[in-house]
Coordinates of C-alpha atoms and ligand atoms in Angstrom, one line a residue:
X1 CA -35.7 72.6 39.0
X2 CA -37.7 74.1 37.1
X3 CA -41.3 72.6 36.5
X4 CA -42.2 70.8 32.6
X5 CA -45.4 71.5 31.2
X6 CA -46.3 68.0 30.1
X7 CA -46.1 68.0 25.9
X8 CA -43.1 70.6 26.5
X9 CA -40.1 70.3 24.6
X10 CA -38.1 69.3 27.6
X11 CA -41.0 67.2 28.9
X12 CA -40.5 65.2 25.7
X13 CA -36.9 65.3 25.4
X14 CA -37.0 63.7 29.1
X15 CA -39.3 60.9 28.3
X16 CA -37.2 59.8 25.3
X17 CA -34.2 60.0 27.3
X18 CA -35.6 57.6 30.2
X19 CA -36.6 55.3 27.0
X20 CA -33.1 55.4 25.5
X21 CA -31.4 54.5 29.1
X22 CA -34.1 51.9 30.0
X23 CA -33.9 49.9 26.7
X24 CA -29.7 50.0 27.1
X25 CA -29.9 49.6 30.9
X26 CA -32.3 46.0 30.9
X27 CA -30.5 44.2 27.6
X28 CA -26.8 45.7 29.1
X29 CA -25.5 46.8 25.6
X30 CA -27.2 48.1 22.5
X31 CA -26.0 49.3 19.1
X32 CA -27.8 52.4 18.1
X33 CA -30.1 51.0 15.6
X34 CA -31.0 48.2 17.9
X35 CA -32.1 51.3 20.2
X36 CA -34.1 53.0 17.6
X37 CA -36.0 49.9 17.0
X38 CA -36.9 49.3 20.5
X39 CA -37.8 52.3 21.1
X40 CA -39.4 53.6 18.2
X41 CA -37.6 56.8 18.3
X42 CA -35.6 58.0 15.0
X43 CA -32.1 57.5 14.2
X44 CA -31.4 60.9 14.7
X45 CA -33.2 61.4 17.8
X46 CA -31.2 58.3 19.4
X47 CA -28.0 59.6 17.8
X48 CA -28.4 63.1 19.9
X49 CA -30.0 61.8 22.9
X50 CA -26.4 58.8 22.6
X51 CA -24.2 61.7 22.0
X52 CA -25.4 63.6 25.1
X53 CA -25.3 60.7 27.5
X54 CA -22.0 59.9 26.9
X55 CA -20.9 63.9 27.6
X56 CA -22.2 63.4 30.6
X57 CA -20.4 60.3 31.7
X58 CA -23.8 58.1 31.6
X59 CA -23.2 56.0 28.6
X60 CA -20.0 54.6 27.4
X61 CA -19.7 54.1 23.2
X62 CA -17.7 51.3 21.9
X63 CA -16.8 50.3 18.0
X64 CA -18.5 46.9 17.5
X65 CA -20.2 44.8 14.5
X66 CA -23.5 44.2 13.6
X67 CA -24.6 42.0 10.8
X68 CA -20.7 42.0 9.4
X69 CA -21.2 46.1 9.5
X70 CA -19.7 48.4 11.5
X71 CA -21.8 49.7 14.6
X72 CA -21.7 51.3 17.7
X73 CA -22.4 49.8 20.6
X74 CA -23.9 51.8 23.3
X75 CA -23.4 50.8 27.5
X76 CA -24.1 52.5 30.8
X77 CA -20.6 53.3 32.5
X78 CA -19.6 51.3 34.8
X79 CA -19.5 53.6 37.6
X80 CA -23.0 54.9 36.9
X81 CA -24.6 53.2 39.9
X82 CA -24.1 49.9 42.0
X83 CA -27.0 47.6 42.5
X84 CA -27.8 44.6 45.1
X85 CA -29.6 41.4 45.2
X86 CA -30.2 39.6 47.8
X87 CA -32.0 35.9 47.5
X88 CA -33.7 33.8 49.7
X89 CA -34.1 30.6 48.5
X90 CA -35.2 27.1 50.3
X91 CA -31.6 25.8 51.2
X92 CA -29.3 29.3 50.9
X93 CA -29.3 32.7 51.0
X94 CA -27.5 34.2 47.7
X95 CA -26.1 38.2 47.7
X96 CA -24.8 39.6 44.5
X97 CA -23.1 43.0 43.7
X98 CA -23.3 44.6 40.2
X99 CA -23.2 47.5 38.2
X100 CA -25.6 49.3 35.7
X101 CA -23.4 48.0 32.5
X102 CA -24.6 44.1 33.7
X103 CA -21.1 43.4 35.4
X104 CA -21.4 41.1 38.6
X105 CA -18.4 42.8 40.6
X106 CA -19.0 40.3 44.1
X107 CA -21.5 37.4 44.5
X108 CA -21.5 34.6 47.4
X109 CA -24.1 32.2 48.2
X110 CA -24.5 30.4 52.3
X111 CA -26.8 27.8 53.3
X112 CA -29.4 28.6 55.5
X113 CA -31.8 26.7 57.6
X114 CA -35.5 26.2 56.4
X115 CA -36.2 26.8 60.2
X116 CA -34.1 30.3 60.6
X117 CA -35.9 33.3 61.8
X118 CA -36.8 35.9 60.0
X119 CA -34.9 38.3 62.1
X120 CA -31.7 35.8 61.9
X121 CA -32.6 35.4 58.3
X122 CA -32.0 39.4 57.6
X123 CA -29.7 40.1 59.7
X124 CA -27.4 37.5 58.1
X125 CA -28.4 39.4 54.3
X126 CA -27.4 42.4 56.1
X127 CA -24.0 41.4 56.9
X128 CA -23.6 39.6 53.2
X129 CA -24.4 42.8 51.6
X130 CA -22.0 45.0 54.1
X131 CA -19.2 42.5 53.1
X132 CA -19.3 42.1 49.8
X133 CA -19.6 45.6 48.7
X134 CA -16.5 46.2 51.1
X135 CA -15.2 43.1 48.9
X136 CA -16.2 45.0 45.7
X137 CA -15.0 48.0 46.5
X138 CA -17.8 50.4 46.9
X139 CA -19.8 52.6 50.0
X140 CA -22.9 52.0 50.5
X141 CA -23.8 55.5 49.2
X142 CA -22.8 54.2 45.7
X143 CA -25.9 51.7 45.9
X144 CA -28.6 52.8 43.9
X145 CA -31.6 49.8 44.8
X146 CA -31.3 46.5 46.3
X147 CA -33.8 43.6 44.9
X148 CA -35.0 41.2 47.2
X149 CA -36.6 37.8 45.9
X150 CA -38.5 35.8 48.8
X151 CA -40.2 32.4 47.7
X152 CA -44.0 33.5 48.5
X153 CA -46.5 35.8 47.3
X154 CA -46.0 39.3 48.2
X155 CA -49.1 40.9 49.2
X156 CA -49.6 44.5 47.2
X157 CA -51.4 46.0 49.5
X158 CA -49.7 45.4 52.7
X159 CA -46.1 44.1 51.5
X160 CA -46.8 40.8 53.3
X161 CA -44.9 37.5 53.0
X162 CA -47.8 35.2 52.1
X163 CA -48.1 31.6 52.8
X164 CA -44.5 30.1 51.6
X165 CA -43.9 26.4 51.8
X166 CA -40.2 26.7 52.0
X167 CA -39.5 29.5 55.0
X168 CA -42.8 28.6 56.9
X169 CA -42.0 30.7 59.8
X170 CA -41.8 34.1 58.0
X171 CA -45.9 34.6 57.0
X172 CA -46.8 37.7 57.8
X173 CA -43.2 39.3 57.5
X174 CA -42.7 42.8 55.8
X175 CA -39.5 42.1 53.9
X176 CA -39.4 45.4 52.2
X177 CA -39.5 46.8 55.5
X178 CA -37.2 44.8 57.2
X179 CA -33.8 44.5 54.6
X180 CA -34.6 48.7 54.1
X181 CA -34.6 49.4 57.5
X182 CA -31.4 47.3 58.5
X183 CA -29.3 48.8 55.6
X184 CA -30.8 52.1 54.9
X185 CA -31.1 51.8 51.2
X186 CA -34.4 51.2 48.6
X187 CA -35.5 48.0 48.7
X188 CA -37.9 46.1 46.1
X189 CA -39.1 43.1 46.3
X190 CA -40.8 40.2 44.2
X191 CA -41.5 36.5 44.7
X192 CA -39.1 34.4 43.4
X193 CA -40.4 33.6 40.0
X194 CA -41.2 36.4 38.7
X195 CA -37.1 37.1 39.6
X196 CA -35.9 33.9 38.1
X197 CA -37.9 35.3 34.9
X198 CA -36.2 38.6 34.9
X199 CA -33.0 36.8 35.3
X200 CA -33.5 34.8 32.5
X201 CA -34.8 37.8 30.4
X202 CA -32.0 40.1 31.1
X203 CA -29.2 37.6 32.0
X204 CA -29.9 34.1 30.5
X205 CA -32.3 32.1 28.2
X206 CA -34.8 34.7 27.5
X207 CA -32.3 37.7 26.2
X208 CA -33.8 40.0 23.7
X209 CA -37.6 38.4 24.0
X210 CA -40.7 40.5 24.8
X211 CA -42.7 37.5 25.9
X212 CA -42.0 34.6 28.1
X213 CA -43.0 32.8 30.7
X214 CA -40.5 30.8 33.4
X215 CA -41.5 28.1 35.4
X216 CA -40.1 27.2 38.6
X217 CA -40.3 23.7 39.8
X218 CA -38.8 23.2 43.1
X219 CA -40.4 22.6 46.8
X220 CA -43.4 25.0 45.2
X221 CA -44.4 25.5 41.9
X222 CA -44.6 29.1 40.4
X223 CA -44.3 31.1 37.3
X224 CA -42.8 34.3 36.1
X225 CA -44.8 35.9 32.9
X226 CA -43.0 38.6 30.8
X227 CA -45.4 40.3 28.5
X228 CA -44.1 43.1 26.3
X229 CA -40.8 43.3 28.3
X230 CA -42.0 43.4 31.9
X231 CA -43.0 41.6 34.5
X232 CA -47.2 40.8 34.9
X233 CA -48.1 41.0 38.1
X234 CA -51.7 41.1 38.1
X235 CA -53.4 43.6 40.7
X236 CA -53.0 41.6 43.6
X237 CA -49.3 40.5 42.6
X238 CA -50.5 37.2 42.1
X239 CA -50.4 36.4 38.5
X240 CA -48.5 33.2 37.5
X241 CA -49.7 30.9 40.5
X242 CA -49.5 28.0 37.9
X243 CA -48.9 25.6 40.7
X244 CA -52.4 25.9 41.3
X245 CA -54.5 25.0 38.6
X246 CA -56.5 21.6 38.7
X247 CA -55.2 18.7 36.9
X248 CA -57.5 16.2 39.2
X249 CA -60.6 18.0 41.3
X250 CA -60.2 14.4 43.6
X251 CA -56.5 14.7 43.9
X252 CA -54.7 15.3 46.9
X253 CA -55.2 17.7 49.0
X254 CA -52.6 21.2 48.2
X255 CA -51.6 23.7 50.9
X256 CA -54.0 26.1 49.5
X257 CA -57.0 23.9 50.3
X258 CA -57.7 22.7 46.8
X259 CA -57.5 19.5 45.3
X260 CA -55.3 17.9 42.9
X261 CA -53.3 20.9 41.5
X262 CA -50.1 20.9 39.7
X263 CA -48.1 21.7 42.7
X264 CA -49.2 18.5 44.6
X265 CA -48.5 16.4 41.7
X266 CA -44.8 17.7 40.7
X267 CA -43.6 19.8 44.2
X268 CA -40.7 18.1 45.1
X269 CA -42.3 16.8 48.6
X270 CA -44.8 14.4 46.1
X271 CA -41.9 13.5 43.9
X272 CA -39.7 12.2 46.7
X273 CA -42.4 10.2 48.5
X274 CA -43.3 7.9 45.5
X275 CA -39.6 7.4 45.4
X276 CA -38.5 7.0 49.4
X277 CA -39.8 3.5 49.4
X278 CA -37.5 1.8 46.6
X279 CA -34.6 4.5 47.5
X280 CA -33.5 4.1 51.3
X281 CA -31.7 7.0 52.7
X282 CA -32.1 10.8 52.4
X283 CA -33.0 11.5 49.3
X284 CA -33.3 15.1 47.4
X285 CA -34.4 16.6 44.0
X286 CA -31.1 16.8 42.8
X287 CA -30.5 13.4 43.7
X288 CA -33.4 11.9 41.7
X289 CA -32.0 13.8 39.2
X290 CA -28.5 12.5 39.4
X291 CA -30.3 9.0 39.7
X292 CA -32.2 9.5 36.7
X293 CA -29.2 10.6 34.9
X294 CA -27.2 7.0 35.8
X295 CA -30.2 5.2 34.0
X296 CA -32.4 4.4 37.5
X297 CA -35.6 3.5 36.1
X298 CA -37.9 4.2 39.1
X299 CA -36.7 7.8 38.8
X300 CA -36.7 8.1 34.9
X301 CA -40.2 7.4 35.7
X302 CA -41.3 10.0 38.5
X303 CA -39.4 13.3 36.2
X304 CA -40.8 11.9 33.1
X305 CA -44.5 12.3 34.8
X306 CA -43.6 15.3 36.3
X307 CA -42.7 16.5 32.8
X308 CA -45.9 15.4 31.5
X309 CA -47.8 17.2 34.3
X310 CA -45.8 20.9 34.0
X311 CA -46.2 20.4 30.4
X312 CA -50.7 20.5 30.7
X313 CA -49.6 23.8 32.5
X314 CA -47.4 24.8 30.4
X315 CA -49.9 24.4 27.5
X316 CA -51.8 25.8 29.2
X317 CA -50.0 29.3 29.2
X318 CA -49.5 28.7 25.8
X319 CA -53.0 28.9 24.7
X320 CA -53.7 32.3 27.1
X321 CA -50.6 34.0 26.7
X322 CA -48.7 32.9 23.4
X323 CA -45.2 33.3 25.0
X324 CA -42.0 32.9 22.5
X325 CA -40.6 30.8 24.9
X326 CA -41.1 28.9 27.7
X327 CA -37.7 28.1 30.5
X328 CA -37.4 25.6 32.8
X329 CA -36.1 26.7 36.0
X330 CA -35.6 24.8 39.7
X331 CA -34.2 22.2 41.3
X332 CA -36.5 19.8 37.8
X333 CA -34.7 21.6 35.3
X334 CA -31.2 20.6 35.7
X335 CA -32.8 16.8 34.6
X336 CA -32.6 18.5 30.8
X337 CA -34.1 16.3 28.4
X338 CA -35.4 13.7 30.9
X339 CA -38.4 16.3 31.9
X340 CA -38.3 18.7 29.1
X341 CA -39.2 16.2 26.4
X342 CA -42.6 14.9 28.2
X343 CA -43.0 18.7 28.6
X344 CA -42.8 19.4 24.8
X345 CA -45.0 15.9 24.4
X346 CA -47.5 17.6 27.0
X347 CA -47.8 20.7 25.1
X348 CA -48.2 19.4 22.1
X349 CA -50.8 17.2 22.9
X350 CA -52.8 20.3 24.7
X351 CA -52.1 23.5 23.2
X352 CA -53.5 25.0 20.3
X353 CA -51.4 23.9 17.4
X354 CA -50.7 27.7 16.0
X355 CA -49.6 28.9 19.5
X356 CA -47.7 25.6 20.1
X357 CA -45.9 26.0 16.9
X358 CA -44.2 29.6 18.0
X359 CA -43.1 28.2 21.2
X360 CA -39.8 26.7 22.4
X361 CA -39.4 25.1 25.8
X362 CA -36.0 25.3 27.2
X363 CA -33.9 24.9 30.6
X364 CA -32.9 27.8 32.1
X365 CA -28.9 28.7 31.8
X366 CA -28.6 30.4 35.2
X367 CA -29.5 27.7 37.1
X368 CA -29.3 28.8 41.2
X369 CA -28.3 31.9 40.1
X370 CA -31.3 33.1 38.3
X371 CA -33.2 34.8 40.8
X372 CA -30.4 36.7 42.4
X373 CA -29.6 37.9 39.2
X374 CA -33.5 38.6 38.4
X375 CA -32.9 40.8 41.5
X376 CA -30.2 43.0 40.1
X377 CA -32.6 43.4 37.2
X378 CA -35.4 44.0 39.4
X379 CA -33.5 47.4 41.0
X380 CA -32.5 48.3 36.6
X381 CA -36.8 47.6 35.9
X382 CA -38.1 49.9 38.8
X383 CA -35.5 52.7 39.1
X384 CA -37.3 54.3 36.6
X385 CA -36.6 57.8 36.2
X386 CA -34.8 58.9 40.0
X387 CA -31.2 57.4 39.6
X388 CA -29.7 57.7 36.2
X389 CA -31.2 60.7 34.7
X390 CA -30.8 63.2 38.1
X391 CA -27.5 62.1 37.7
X392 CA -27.3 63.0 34.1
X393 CA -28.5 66.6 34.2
X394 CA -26.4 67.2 37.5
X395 CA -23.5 66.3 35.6
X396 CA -24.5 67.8 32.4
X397 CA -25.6 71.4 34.3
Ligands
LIG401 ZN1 -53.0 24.5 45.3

């Protein structure tokens, strides 16, 4: 191949294509106009760069309506790549199949011990992932990136499991390292909020925003914050640790040595133990919730708290980040307006009243199946130019 010149022609016509496929590749389908908008490329440019992707079997142009007018809707084919997720979550471990065009072709979910090894842990994904794209149809050649959502911090340097509350044994773990190795495809990985916010972006409650933020409210407390479209990270991967600011410097004591942060005052361990007194028998998250639901006062009580808690963290995003939108996600969210009303109260009360006004604080719609769908969208975010376009100018040569 020969080598571009950066500011070349072809240099140029490159980069706008790789802009054309991303922007129909992360919302699934596009109209042209909706292209030229989010990319800020001309009509005419996206109508050439459309016209050659579909020669070449990348894109697939269907007759739709936009606004009551006639349009054109632009997809990826369907056969222009497979992709993988794989989820670890605190009670199961969740696999899905898909394709670029945002079709889930296979997707099962199995419960899995909190004490499991990390070796048992993978080897199990291993065999998920074998199965179901035998199920789907498809050789593993086909694959183009699996997405791998662990709940912990991912170190960037290293690619080390960090301190998780929910698989306590795997600290220390390289999970890139170990899923790549054991099925022999690209693997990338990201902590599980910041894949329950792609999820929601691409998939669910945050379609067609640039900013957002997701909280996740389950055994741990995280967030996932979309700025302009992607994922922030922050250098050290850790950006979004909301479950660690201070609400009381004399509270109790969290797992990362502080005191009194959010995590401690609305992690689900907290939120049972106020309740296991009046409430004999094993009780869970979703059980408080169901509670709740059936009018039980004691339980009203504990999400309603919780709700005003996440929402003094919530405002406080609010006020640094200005997000459009703010989703629930977790095991807290399927309580609806139980939590998400002392959340709205919360934020009203403590953000500043012009970023307050912008922002809408919803539940989730993926529920469980956010983050193994963020993962799909994870592999579509960082495939960057590799898959799609190699395949393009192979099969336009
Ligand atoms: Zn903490």
């Amino acid at each position: 191949m020969a080598m571009d010149t950066p500011g070349s022609q072809s240099s140029l016509h490159r980069a706008n294509l790789e802009r054309v496929l991303r922007a129909v590749r992360m919302a699934g389908s596009l109209t042209q106009a909706e292209i030229a908008r989010g990319t800020g490329l001309s009509a005419a440019t996206v109508s050439n760069i459309v016209r050659e992707l579909k020669e070449s079997g990348t894109v697939v142009v269907a007759d739709t309506s936009s606004g009551g007018r006639r349009a054109r809707s632009v997809s990826l084919s369907g056969d222009a790549g497979i992709v993988v997720g794989v989820d670890f979550g605190h009670t199961h471990l969740r696999v899905a199949v898909g394709n670029l065009a945002h079709r889930v072709l296979a997707e099962e979910s199995e419960p899995i011990d909190t004490d499991v090894s990390a070796q048992q842990g993978f080897d199990r994904a291993e065999q998920m992932v074998e199965r179901l794209l035998g199920q789907a149809g498809f050789r593993p050649d086909k694959v183009i990136g699996v997405g791998l959502g662990v709940p912990g911090p991912i170190d960037v340097e290293t690619g080390a499991l960090g301190s998780t509350a929910i698989l306590p044994g795997w600290t220390g773990v390289m999970p890139r390292q170990e899923l790549s190795q054991r099925l022999g495809m690209e693997v990338h990985v990201d902590n599980d909020a910041n894949l329950g916010a792609l999820g929601e972006l691409v998939w669910g409650a945050g379609r067609g925003l640039g900013d957002l933020a997701y909280i996740k409210v389950a055994s741990g407390v995280g967030s996932g914050l979309v700025i302009n479209g992607q994922i922030y990270r922050g250098p050290g991967g850790t950006a979004g640790e909301i479950g660690h600011i201070t609400l009381d410097e004399a509270g109790p004591v969290c797992r990362c040595g502080n005191r009194g942060c959010l995590e401690t005052f609305v992690g689900s361990r907290y939120l049972l133990n106020l309740l296991n007194a009046n409430h004999p028998g094993e009780l869970t998250l979703s059980k408080v919730v169901q509670l709740a639901q059936q009018g039980d006062l004691g339980c009203r009580r504990v999400i309603a708290d919780a709700g005003r808690q996440i929402g003094m963290g919530a405002a406080t995003l609010c006020n640094l980040l200005n997000p459009r939108r703010i989703i629930l996600g977790g095991d807290l969210a399927e309580a609806g307006e139980l939590v998400l009303s002392p959340i709205r109260d919360s934020v009203s009360r403590y953000a500043i009243p012009s970023a307050a006004r912008q922002l809408s604080v919803v539940p989730g719609t993926l529920g469980g199946r956010a983050e193994v769908l963020g993962a799909l969208a994870l592999v579509m975010s960082e495939m960057g130019e590799s898959g799609a376009i190699r395949q393009t100018a192979a099969a336009g040569a």
